[in-house]
Coordinates of C-alpha atoms and ligand atoms in Angstrom, one line a residue:
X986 CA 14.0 16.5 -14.3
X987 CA 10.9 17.4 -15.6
X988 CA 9.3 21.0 -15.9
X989 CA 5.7 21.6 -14.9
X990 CA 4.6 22.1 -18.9
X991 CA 5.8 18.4 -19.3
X992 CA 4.0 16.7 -17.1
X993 CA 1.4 14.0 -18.7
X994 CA -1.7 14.5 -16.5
X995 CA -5.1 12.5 -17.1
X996 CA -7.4 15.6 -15.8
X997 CA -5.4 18.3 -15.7
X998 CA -7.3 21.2 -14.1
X999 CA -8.3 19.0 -11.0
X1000 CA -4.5 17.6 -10.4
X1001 CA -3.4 21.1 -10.5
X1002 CA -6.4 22.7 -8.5
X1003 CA -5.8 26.0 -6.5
X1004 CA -5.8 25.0 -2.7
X1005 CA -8.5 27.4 -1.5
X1006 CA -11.0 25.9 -5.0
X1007 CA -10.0 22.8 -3.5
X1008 CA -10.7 23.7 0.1
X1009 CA -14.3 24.5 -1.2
X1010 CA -14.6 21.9 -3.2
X1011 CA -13.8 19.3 0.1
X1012 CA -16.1 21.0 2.2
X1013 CA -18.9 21.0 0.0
X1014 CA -18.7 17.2 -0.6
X1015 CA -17.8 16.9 2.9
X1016 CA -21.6 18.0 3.8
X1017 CA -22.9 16.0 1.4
X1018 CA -20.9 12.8 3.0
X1019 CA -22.1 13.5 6.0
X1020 CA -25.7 14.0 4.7
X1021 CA -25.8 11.1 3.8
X1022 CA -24.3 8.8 6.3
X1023 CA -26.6 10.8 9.1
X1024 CA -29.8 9.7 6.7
X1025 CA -28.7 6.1 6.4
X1026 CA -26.0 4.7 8.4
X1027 CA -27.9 4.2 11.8
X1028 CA -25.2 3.2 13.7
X1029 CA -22.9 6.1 12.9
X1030 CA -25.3 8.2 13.1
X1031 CA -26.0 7.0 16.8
X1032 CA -22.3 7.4 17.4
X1033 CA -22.5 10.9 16.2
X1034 CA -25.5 12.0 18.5
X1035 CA -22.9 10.5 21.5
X1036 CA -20.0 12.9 20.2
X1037 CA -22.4 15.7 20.3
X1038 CA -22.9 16.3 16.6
X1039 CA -26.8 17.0 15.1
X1040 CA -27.8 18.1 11.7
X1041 CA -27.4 21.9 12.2
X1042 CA -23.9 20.6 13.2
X1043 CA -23.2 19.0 9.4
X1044 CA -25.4 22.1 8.0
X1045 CA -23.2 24.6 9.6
X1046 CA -19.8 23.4 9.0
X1047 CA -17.8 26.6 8.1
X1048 CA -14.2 24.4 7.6
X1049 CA -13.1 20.8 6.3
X1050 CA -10.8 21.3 9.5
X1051 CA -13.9 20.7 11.7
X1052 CA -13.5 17.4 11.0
X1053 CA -11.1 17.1 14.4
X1054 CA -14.5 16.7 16.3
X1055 CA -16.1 13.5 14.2
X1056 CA -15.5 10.2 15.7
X1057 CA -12.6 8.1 14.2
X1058 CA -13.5 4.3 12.6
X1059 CA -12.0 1.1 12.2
X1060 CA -11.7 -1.6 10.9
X1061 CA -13.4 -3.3 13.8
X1062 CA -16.2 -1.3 12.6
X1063 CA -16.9 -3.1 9.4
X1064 CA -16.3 -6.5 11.2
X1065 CA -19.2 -5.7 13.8
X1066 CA -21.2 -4.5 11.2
X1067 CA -20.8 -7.7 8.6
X1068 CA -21.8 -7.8 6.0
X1069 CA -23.6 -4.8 5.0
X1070 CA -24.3 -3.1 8.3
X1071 CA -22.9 0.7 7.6
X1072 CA -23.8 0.8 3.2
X1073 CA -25.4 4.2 3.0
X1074 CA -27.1 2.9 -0.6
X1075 CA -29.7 0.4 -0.9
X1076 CA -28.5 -3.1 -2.3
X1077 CA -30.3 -2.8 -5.7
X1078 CA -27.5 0.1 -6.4
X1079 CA -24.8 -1.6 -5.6
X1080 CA -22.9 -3.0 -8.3
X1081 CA -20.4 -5.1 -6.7
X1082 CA -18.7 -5.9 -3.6
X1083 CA -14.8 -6.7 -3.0
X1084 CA -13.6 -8.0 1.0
X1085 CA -10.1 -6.8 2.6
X1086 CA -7.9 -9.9 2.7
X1087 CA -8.7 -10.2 6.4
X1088 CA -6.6 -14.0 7.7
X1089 CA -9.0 -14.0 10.9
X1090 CA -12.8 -14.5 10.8
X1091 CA -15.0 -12.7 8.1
X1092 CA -13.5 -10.5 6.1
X1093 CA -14.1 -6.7 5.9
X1094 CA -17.0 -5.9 2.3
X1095 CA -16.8 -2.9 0.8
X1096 CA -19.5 -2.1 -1.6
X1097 CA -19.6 0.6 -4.8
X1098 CA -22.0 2.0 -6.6
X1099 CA -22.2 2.7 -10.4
X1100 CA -20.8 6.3 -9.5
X1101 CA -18.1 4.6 -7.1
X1102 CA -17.0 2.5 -10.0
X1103 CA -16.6 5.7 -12.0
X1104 CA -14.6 8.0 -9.5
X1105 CA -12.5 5.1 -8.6
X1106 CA -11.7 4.1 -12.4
X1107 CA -10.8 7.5 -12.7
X1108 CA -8.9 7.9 -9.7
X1109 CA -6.6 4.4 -11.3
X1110 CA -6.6 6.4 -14.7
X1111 CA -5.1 9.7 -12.9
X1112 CA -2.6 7.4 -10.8
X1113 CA -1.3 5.4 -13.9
X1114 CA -1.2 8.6 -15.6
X1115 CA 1.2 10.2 -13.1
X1116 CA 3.3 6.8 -13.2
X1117 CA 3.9 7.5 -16.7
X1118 CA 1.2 5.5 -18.3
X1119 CA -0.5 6.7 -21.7
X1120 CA -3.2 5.7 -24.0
X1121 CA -1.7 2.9 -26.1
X1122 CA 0.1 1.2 -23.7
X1123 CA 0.4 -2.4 -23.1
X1124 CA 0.0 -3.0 -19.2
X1125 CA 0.3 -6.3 -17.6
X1126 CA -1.6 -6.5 -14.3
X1127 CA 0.0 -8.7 -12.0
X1128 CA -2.7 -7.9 -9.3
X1129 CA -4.9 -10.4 -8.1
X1130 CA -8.3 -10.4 -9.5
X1131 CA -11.1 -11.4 -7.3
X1132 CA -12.4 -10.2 -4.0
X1133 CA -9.1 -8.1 -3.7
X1134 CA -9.3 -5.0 -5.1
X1135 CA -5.9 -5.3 -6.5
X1136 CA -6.6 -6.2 -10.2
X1137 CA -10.3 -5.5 -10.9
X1138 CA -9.5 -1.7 -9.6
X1139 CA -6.5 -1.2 -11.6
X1140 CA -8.2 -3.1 -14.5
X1141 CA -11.2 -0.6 -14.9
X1142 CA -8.5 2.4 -14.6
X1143 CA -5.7 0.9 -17.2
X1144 CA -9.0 0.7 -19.2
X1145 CA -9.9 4.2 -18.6
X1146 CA -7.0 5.6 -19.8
X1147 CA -6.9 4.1 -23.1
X1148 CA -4.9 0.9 -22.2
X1149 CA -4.5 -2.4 -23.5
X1150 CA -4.7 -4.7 -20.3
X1151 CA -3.4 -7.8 -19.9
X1152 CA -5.4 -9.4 -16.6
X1153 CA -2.6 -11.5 -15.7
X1154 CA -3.7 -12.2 -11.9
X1155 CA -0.5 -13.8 -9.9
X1156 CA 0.3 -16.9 -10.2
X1157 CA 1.6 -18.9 -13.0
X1158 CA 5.1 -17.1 -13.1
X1159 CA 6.8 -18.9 -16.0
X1160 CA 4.2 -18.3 -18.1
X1161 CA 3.3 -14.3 -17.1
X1162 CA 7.2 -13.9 -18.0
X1163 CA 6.6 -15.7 -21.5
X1164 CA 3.4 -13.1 -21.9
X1165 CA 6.0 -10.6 -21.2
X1166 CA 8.1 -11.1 -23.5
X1167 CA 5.7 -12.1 -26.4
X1168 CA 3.0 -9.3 -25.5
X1169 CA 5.9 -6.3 -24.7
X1170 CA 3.9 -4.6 -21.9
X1171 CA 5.8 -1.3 -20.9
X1172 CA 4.3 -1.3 -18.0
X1173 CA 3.5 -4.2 -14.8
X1174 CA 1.6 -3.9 -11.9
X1175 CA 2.4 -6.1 -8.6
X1176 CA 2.7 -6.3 -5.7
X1177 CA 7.0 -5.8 -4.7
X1178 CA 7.0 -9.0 -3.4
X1179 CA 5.8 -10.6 -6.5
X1180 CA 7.7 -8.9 -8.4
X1181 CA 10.7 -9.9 -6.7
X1182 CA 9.9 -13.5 -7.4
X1183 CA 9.2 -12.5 -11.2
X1184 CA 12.7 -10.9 -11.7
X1185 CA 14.3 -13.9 -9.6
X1186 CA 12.3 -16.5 -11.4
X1187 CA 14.1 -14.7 -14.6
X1188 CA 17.5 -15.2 -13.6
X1189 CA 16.8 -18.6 -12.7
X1190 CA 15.8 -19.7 -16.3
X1191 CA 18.5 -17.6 -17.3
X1192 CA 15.6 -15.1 -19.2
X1193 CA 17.4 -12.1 -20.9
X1194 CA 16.6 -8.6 -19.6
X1195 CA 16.7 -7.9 -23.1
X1196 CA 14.1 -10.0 -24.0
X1197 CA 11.3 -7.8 -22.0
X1198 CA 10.6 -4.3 -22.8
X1199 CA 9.3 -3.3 -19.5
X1200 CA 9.8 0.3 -18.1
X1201 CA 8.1 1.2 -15.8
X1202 CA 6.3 -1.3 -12.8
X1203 CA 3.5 0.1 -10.4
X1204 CA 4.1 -1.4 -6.5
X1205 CA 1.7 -1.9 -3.8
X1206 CA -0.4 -3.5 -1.6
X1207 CA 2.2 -4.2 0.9
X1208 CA 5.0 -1.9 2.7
X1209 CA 8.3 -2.1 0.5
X1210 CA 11.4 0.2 1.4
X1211 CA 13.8 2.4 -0.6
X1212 CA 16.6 -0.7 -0.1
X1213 CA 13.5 -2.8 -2.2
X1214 CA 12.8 0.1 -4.7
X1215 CA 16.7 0.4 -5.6
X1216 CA 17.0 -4.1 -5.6
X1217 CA 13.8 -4.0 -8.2
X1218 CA 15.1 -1.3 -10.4
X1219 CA 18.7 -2.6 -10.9
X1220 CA 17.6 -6.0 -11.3
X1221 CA 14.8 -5.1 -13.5
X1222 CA 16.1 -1.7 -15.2
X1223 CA 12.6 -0.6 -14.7
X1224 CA 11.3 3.1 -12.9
X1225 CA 9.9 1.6 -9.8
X1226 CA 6.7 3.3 -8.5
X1227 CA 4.5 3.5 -5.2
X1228 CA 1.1 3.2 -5.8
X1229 CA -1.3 3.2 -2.4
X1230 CA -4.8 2.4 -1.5
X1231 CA -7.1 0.3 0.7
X1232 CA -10.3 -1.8 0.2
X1233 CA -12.4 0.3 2.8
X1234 CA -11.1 4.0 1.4
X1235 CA -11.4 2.7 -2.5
X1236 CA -8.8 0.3 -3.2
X1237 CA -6.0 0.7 -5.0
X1238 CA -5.5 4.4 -6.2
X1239 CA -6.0 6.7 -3.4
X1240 CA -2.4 7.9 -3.8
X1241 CA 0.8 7.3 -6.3
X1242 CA 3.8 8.6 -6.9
X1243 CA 4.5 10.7 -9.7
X1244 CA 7.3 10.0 -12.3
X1245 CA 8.7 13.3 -12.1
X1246 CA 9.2 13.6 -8.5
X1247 CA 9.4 10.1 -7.2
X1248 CA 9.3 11.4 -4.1
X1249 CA 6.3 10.8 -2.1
X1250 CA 2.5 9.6 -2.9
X1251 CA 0.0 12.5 -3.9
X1252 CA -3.3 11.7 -2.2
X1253 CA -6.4 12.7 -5.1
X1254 CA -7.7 15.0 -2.5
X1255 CA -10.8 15.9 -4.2
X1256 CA -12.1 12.0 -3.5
X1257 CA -10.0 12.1 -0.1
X1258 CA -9.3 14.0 2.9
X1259 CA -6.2 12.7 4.8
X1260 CA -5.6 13.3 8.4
X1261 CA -2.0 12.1 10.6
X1262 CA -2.9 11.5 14.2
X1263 CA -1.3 10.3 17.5
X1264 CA -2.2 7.0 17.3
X1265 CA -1.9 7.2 21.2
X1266 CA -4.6 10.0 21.3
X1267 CA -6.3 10.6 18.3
X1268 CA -5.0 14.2 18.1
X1269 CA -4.7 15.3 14.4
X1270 CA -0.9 16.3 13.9
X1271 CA 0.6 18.6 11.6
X1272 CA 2.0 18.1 8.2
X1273 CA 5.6 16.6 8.5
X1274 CA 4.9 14.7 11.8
X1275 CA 5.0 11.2 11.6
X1276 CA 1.5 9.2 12.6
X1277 CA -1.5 7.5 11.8
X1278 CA -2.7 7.9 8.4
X1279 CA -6.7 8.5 8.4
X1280 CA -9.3 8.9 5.8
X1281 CA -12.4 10.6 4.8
X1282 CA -13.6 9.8 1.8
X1283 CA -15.9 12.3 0.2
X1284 CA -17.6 10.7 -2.5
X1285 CA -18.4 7.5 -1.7
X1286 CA -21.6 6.4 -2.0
X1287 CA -22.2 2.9 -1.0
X1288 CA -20.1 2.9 2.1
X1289 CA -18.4 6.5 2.7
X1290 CA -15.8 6.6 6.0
X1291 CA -15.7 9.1 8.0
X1292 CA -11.9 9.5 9.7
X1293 CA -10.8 6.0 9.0
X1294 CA -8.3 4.4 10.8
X1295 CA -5.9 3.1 8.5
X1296 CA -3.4 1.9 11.0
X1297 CA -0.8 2.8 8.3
X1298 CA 2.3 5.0 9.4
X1299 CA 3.5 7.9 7.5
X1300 CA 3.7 11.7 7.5
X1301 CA 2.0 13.8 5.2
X1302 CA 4.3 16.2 2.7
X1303 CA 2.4 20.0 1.7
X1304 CA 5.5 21.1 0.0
X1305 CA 5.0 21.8 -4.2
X1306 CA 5.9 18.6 -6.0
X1307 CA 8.2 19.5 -9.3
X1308 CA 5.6 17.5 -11.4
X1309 CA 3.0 20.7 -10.6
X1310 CA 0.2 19.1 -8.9
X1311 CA -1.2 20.9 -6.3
X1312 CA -2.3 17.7 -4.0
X1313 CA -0.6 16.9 -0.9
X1314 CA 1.7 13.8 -0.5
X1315 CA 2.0 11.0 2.0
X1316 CA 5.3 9.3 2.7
X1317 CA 5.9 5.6 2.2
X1318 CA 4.3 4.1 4.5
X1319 CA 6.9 2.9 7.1
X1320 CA 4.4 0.0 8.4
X1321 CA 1.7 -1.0 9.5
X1322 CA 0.8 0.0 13.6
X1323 CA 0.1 -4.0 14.0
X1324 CA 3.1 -5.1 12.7
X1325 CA 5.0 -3.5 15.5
X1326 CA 7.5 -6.3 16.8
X1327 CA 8.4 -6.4 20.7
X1328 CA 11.9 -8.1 21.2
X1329 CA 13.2 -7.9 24.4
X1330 CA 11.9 -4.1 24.7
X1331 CA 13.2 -2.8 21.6
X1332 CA 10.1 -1.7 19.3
X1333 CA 10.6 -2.1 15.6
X1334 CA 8.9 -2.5 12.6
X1335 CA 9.8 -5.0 9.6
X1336 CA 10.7 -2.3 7.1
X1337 CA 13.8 -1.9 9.5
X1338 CA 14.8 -4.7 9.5
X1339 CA 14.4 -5.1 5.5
X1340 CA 16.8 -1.9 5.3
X1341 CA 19.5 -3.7 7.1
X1342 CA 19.5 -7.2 4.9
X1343 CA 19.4 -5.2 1.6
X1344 CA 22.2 -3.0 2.5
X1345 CA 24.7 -6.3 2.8
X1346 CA 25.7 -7.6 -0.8
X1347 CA 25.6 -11.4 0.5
X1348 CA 22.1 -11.8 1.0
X1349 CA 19.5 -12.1 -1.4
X1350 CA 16.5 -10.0 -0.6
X1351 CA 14.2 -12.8 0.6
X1352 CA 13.7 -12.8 4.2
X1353 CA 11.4 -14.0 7.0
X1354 CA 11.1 -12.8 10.6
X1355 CA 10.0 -15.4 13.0
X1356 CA 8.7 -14.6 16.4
X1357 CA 8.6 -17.0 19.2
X1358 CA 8.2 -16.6 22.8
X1359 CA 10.4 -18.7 25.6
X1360 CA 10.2 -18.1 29.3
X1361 CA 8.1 -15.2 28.5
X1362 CA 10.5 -12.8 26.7
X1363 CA 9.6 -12.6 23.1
X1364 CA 12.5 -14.1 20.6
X1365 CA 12.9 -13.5 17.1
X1366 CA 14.7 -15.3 14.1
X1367 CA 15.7 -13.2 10.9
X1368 CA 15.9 -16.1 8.0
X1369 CA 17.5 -14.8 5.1
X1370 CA 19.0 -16.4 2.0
X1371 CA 22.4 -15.8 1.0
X1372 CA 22.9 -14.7 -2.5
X1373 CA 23.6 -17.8 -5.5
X1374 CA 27.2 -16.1 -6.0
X1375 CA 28.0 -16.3 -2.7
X1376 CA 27.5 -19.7 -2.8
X1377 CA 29.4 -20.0 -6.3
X1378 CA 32.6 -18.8 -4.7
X1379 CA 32.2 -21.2 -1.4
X1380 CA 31.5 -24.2 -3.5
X1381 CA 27.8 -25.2 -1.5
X1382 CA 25.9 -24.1 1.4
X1383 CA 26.9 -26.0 4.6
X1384 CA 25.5 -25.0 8.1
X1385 CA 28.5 -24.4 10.6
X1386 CA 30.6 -23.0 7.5
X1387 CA 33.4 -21.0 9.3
X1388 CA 32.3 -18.0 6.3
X1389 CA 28.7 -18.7 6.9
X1390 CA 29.5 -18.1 10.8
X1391 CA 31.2 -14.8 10.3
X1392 CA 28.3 -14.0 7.6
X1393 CA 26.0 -14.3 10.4
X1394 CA 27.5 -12.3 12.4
X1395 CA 28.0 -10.1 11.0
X1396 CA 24.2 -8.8 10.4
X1397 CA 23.5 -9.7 14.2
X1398 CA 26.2 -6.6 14.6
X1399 CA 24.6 -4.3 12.0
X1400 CA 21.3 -5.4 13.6
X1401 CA 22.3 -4.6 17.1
X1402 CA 24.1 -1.6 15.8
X1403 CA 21.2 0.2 14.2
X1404 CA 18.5 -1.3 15.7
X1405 CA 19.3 -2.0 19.4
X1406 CA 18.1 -5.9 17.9
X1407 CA 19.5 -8.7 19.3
X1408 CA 18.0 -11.6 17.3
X1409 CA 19.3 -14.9 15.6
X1410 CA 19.9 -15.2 12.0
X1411 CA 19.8 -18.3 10.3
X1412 CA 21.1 -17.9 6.8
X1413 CA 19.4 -19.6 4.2
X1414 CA 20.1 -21.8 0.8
X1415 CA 19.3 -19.6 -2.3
X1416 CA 15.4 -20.5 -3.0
X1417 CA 14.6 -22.2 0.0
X1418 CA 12.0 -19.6 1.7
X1419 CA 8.6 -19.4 0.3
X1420 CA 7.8 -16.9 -2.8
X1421 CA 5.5 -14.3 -2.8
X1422 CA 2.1 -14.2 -5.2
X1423 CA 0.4 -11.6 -4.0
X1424 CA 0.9 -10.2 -0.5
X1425 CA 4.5 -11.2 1.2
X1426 CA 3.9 -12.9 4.7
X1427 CA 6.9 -11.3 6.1
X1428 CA 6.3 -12.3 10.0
X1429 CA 5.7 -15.7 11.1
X1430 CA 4.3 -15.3 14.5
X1431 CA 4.6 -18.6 16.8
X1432 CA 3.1 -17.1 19.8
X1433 CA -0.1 -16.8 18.5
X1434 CA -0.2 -20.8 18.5
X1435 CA -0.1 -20.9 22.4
Ligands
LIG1717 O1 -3.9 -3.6 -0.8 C1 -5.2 -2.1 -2.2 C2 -4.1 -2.0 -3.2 C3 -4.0 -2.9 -4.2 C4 -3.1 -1.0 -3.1 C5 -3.0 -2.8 -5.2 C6 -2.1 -0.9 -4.0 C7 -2.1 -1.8 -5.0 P1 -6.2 -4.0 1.1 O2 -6.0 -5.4 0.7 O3 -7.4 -3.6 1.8 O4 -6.1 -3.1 -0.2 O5 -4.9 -3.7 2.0 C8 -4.7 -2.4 2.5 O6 -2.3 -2.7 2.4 O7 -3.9 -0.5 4.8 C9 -1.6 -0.9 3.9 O8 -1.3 -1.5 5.1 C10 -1.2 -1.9 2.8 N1 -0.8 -1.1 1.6 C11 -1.4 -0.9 0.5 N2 -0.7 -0.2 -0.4 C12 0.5 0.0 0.2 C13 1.8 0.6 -0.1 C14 -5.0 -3.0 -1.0 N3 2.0 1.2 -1.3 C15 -3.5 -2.3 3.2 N4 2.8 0.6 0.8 C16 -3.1 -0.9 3.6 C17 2.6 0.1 2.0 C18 0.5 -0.6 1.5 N5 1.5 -0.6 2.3

């Protein structure tokens, strides 16, 4: 493992910042946030005056911990207040927007200014930095580019550190493997799910490893598990990487694992403050518990947030990371709070239900969850696809297959095992569920049709 002296960081003095500079540091720019939301967000500034905060309040403020009494905000917040409702700049400095890939009704817009554009291309720099990226690198982003943050953020920061980018966008698989192999990018960004259907999409044309001189990929946008991080490094022979961030905090950026410790997401903490809640009752909880991720960003110009509600699950880490950064980690995120699955009483989230298929050799890591209701209890259908060897050795897939049966099975026993899940599985023909290009749809929720 790596020893602090060896560590490769983009701006070394703030990644490795004494905790009481940094302390000083947040609560200065914390004021100045503040400032500047009371000055020219009117309607959080109203909601404010209703919590009991004033000027002298924002003035005064002795500790970043003081934060506890701020109202929280949501997404909802940025709905109600489309399009531009809470931008603290005036339009003629803002330099461009992005939305939040929202499925119902408008989407959320986030807006930057030309000093946003610099903190967050910096803040990509610092977090492809710590993933092992250096100047001269070929990088191919697989993000999308567009109103998603995804690839214009990592763009600007692959830029930023001296980078030769290669805007892929998704889409057009075949030929982003030929520009692969032609270009020899050491590193790719993507979402996991897309990168799944990259490295299967490989093995279907029967495209040598060898042929790719990938190392290192940067994952995101979407919850992925260990179980997903072990499948895309054996499959790929690549470092597989957690990058995290979201449109109304920055985008992409806001935390990333470092190579050395691949354990946990330090959060730039100098841009961000992070808070874990109750997401029953909004009390802040202490480092280690597991809760609601919240943000407060402390630069931000164009539209700051003050204790955003991710809905994001995780805990938060404080421990020293072997890399030597001083900046606090999150956890994976374990889900998202609205992705919280009712089945017959038993609470679960997708990611555990993702653990389970990826531990059984048979199955192919390609999975859908479909949720139904009937007689008012809520049913739910794990499709999976079995794997193509599987099917080598029974000759072809046929429904009713004595194997198949006993395949089926047993996962509803390792379900009900280590869930408490009782759900049907319907296993799948190799290829037959629908590929990822950006975001995985992972749930298919029939209720909402009624
Ligand atoms: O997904 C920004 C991003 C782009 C992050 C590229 C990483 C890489 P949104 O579209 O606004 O922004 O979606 C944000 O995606 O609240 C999480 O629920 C989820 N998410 C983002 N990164 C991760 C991750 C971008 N590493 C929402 N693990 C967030 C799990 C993630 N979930």
């Amino acid at each position: 493992m790596a020893t602090k002296s060896e560590t490769y960081m983009w701006d070394r003095e703030r990644e490795t910042i004494s905790r009481s500079d940094l302390k000083n540091l947040q609560l200065a720019r914390l004021k100045q946030v503040l400032e500047r939301v009371w000055h020219n967000v009117p309607t959080l500034k109203k909601r404010f005056q209703e919590a009991g905060i004033d000027e002298t309040t924002i003035s005064n403020l002795q500790d970043v911990e003081a934060l506890k009494d701020f109202p929280f905000m949501k997404k909802s917040d940025l709905r109600d207040n489309y399009p531009f409702g809470l931008f603290a700049s005036p339009m003629k400095e803002v330099n461009r927007l992005h939305c939040s890939s929202g499925t119902k009704g408008k989407p959320t817009v986030v807006g930057y200014t030309k000093q946003d554009l610099e903190h967050w291309a910096e803040a990509c720099a610092r977090s492809l930095a710590a993933a092992g990226g250096r100047p001269g690198d070929i990088i191919h982003n697989s993000y999308g580019y567009g109103l998603f943050t995804g690839g214009l953020g990592m763009h600007y920061g692959a830029e930023r550190l001296g980078a030769t980018v290669v805007p892929a966008s998704g889409g057009r698989t075949q030929q982003q493997i030929m520009l692969l192999q032609d270009f020899g990018a050491r590193i790719i960004l993507a979402t996991p799910s897309y990168m799944l259907n990259m490295a299967y999409t490989m093995l279907e044309l029967g495209i040598p490893r060898d042929s790719i001189k990938l190392e290192i990929g940067i994952f995101g946008a979407e919850p992925w598990t260990e179980e997903m991080r072990a499948q895309l490094e054996s499959l790929l022979k690549i470092q597989a990487l957690d990058i995290y961030g979201l449109s109304e905090v920055m985008g992409p950026g806001v935390s990333m694992e470092c190579i050395e410790g691949k354990n946990g997401l330090h959060i730039w903490e100098d841009l961000f403050i992070p808070e874990i809640i109750d997401p029953k009752t909004g009390e802040v909880l202490p480092d280690g518990e597991e809760g609601e991720l919240v943000f407060t960003t402390l630069t931000k110009e164009a539209i700051p947030v003050i204790r955003y509600r991710t809905g994001d699950l995780c805990r938060l880490m404080a421990e020293p990371c072997v890399c030597g950064r001083t900046f606090k980690r999150m956890t994976k995120i374990k889900a998202r709070l609205d992705d919280m699955l009712i089945i017959r009483g038993v609470n679960l989230y997708p990611s555990e239900i993702e653990k389970c298929l990826l531990s059984m050799e048979e199955l192919a890591p390609h999975y859908q969850l479909v949720v139904d209701r009937h007689k008012a209890l809520d049913t739910l259908e794990v499709q999976v696809e079995v794997t193509e060897e599987l099917i080598g050795r029974w000759g072809k897939f046929e429904n009713g297959h004595v194997e198949l049966s006993s395949l089926c099975e047993g996962i509803q026993n390792l379900l009900k095992d280590s869930l408490g899940l009782t759900a049907d599985v319907k296993l799948m023909e190799p290829r037959s569920l629908p590929r990822s290009e950006g975001k995985a749809v992972r749930v298919v929720d029939k209720r909402l049709k009624s």
